[in-house]
Amino acid sequence: MSAVLEATGLGKRYGKRWALSDCTLDIPAGHVVGLVGPNGAGKTTLLNLAAGQLAPTTGSITVLGGRPGSGPAQLAKVGFVAQDTPTYAGLTVGEHLTLGARLNPGWDGSVARQRIERLGLDPKQRAGTLSGGQRAQLALTLGVAKRPELLILDEPVASLDPLARREFLQGLMEAAAEQELSVVLSSHLVSDLERACDYLIVLVESRVRVTGAVEELLATHHRLTGPRRDLDRLPADQHVVSESHTDRQSTLIVRAGGPIHDPAWTVSQLSLEDLVLAYMNSASAPAHRPILEVQR
Amino acid sequence: MIWLAWRQFCLPGAAVFAGLAALAVVLALTGPGLAREYAAGIAECSGQPDGCADFIRQFLSDYDNAFAIVTGLVLILPPLIGLFWGAPLIARELETGTHRLVWNQSITRTRWLAVKLGLVGLATMAAAALGSLSVTWWASTLDLNGDNDAFPRLSSLVFDARGIVPIGYAAFAFALGMAVGMLMRRALPAMAVTLVAFAAIQIAVPSLVRPYLLPPTTATVALSPSILDGISRPVSGDGMEIRAKAPDPGAWLLSSRTVDASGNTVAEIPVSTTSGPCAPSGRPQDSIARCLDELNRLGYRQQLTYHAPSRFWPLQWIEAGVYLALAAALAGFSFWWLRRRLS
Amino acid sequence: MIEFHLDERSGLAPYVQLVREVRQALRLGLLREGDQLPTVKEVVAQLAINPNTVLKAYRELEHEGLVAARPGVGTFVTATLAGTSLAAHGPLRQELRRWLAKARRAGLDDESIEALFMTTFRTAAGEDIA
């Protein structure tokens, strides 16, 4: 399967600050990819680079085999719903569809009209008077109806109420199923992404911490609990992601190449949220942190 | 894209063009009447011994309010366009984030800007042309005689509001507003900065740039009543200062100095005003004539640098060209910045 | 047509839950041979889950021989799990009730009963396979 997004050493700097550094990714097509990370981690920067809204400072990025934003053909292949789902407040819903039709050769008017009808949006209503959820759906319609191969969404549900959030994700997944889209969607909450994503990228403090298919990640990461012990006695193929210790007990989150044989450890499964949190915690810890002790 | 550019321009464009249309209607209705009144008056006074000076003075005074209003309207048109058409063109999109929506459509940024710029730029020049040329037509009888009066066509306020320079100003104000808006990314502050910058330039150009667009006429003439604007005496001591005007009515005086027989500039002519030929006696005209004859005999001359009234159209063309070139440079900069730096 | 539901806290992978729900529906007779399963698009539009999850569940069901995919038309039920098992439910349920009463009289609480049942069930299942 060809890659939908490939990045090598990708970096973006604003003045002195690196918003994204040393980012290397190889994301296969046909997945719904979740990009998770705390606020300020660089998610918006990465997505804007992929959509061709920004140019990299260092490194390279290729989307669907082409340089992002490099011309109408490339732009037609990628749909983008930016943060806060921008729409023209002065234009009506119907006029937004006209915008899409006039500016995109690949526009599918029937898809757009059907979605608008099903959502119950009034074509004559100005976008500025729509609710947040309706605006998000309008922006999604614009992104989907131009029939892209990849749809990128930057925190589309962050400011929506739970019902609007569910409806948005339903609409998104339906479009993904119908058009066989690849989707990359970001959020700072794992719960938004858990149902929809089958591929994950964790971004913390401008760097990629882990990336892979969700199933594989959950299968290879485990929580190990057991009596307190030194960590340099672990087998080579087990890599500690995060750790915490009391005076009697050690709890580790490890990524393991194979099964864990050591009987001293109790092995338990991780939820996706636990996994992401483990990587976020390990990122914020300095390299040589003294072992956390709970003194009695 | 033309549809979108048009749709976005609809309201601000309509507002300005509606105002211009109203102005054009008013001018069209009153213009012929004005011309008729003038022609009738001239016909009546031509045969009279005093000539038409009184009629003309009365005519200009009757219409001086209207004159001020139409001139003012043409003066504010370019900055209005710069503020309301130019500044929000890009800044509004950056401010509301809609650039992320429109730049993701299957259209390059260059083409996006080119269409917006082209549509609104053309509208700018059309609006300025409509405003300026209709006022120039309407005020032609007033301008003609303004040369004899307080507001010659070459004076900065009138020059700025006639002919084709307003087209250049409007294009420049539009391009300036657009570029400032693109750099500042916020529409309202961009409008403020554009206004200040444009006003500063418009104040500076008539005194610092316009005089040098064409080489002025320099003449050294004998002192005579035709070039005399006034005489003044200094506060202390004895002597006189000559205030001169250019020989042709309506010419634009750039500088004037009195020089003595050896060619040195004198600010004050050291001649007694209490006794001798320059002491006032008898009728003022005779007194002045006698004084000037004496000064000429002593070798004093007046050195004048000025632009003749016939320079009006050449200066208009050149200045309009300069402003249009500036507008084009700003537009080119905007394209470059958009592609390279807004990243 | 059946409707799917997902229990996020069940600890089971979503596709496993879908497979189970289909099997359950077959067992209860809600789905009969020849019925069409909801399309991938319909499931995804209702649950907001990944389309690949649904595809995986349907493939699994196909692998078990319960459904068959007809390209361009949909996925249809080809076998049934209902029938004989339904008839035996009644007497089995009664026996189970008696056993539960016995366990309670012996002093077992709910958790012990569940633990006893699960361990015996698993051991027995393991012996069956072996």
GROMACS .gro file of C-alpha atoms in nm, chain A residues 12 48 52-55 72 75-76 78-80 82 86-88 90-91 95 98-99 102-105 142 146, chain B residues 1-4 7-8 11 93 96-109 111-112 116 342-343:
model
   54
   12LYS     CA    1   0.940   2.419   1.129
   48ASN     CA    2  -0.066   2.276   0.805
   52GLY     CA    3   0.047   2.293   0.201
   53GLN     CA    4  -0.050   2.594   0.409
   54LEU     CA    5   0.305   2.624   0.545
   55ALA     CA    6   0.646   2.552   0.400
   72PRO     CA    7  -0.413   2.280  -0.829
   75LEU     CA    8  -0.455   2.076  -0.380
   76ALA     CA    9  -0.744   1.880  -0.528
   78VAL     CA   10  -0.608   1.691  -0.017
   79GLY     CA   11  -0.904   1.826   0.178
   80PHE     CA   12  -0.831   2.039   0.483
   82ALA     CA   13  -0.852   2.397   0.972
   86PRO     CA   14  -1.333   2.859   0.933
   87THR     CA   15  -1.617   2.962   0.706
   88TYR     CA   16  -1.709   3.294   0.544
   90GLY     CA   17  -2.104   3.674   0.521
   91LEU     CA   18  -2.171   3.395   0.272
   95GLU     CA   19  -2.291   3.018  -0.154
   98THR     CA   20  -2.101   2.749  -0.507
   99LEU     CA   21  -1.754   2.845  -0.386
  102ARG     CA   22  -1.633   2.708  -0.882
  103LEU     CA   23  -1.292   2.656  -0.729
  104ASN     CA   24  -1.263   2.277  -0.752
  105PRO     CA   25  -1.272   2.086  -1.081
  142LEU     CA   26  -1.663   2.144   0.170
  146LYS     CA   27  -1.427   1.792  -0.361
  297MET     CA   28  -1.262   3.258  -0.839
  298ILE     CA   29  -1.408   3.555  -1.019
  299TRP     CA   30  -1.743   3.466  -0.865
  300LEU     CA   31  -1.593   3.456  -0.517
  303ARG     CA   32  -1.927   3.813  -0.408
  304GLN     CA   33  -1.680   3.934  -0.145
  307LEU     CA   34  -2.109   4.519  -0.047
  389GLU     CA   35  -0.912   3.665   0.543
  392THR     CA   36  -1.088   3.523   1.032
  393GLY     CA   37  -0.883   3.222   0.922
  394THR     CA   38  -1.075   3.185   0.597
  395HIS     CA   39  -0.745   3.188   0.410
  396ARG     CA   40  -0.703   2.832   0.535
  397LEU     CA   41  -1.033   2.747   0.372
  398VAL     CA   42  -0.984   2.922   0.040
  399TRP     CA   43  -0.617   2.824  -0.005
  400ASN     CA   44  -0.717   2.461   0.025
  401GLN     CA   45  -0.946   2.485  -0.276
  402SER     CA   46  -0.791   2.376  -0.604
  403ILE     CA   47  -0.648   2.718  -0.675
  404THR     CA   48  -0.298   2.854  -0.620
  405ARG     CA   49  -0.242   3.149  -0.395
  407ARG     CA   50  -0.413   3.302  -0.891
  408TRP     CA   51  -0.632   3.380  -0.589
  412LYS     CA   52  -0.897   3.961  -0.629
  638LEU     CA   53   0.329   3.387   0.437
  639SER     CA   54   0.446   3.040   0.523
   0.00000   0.00000   0.00000
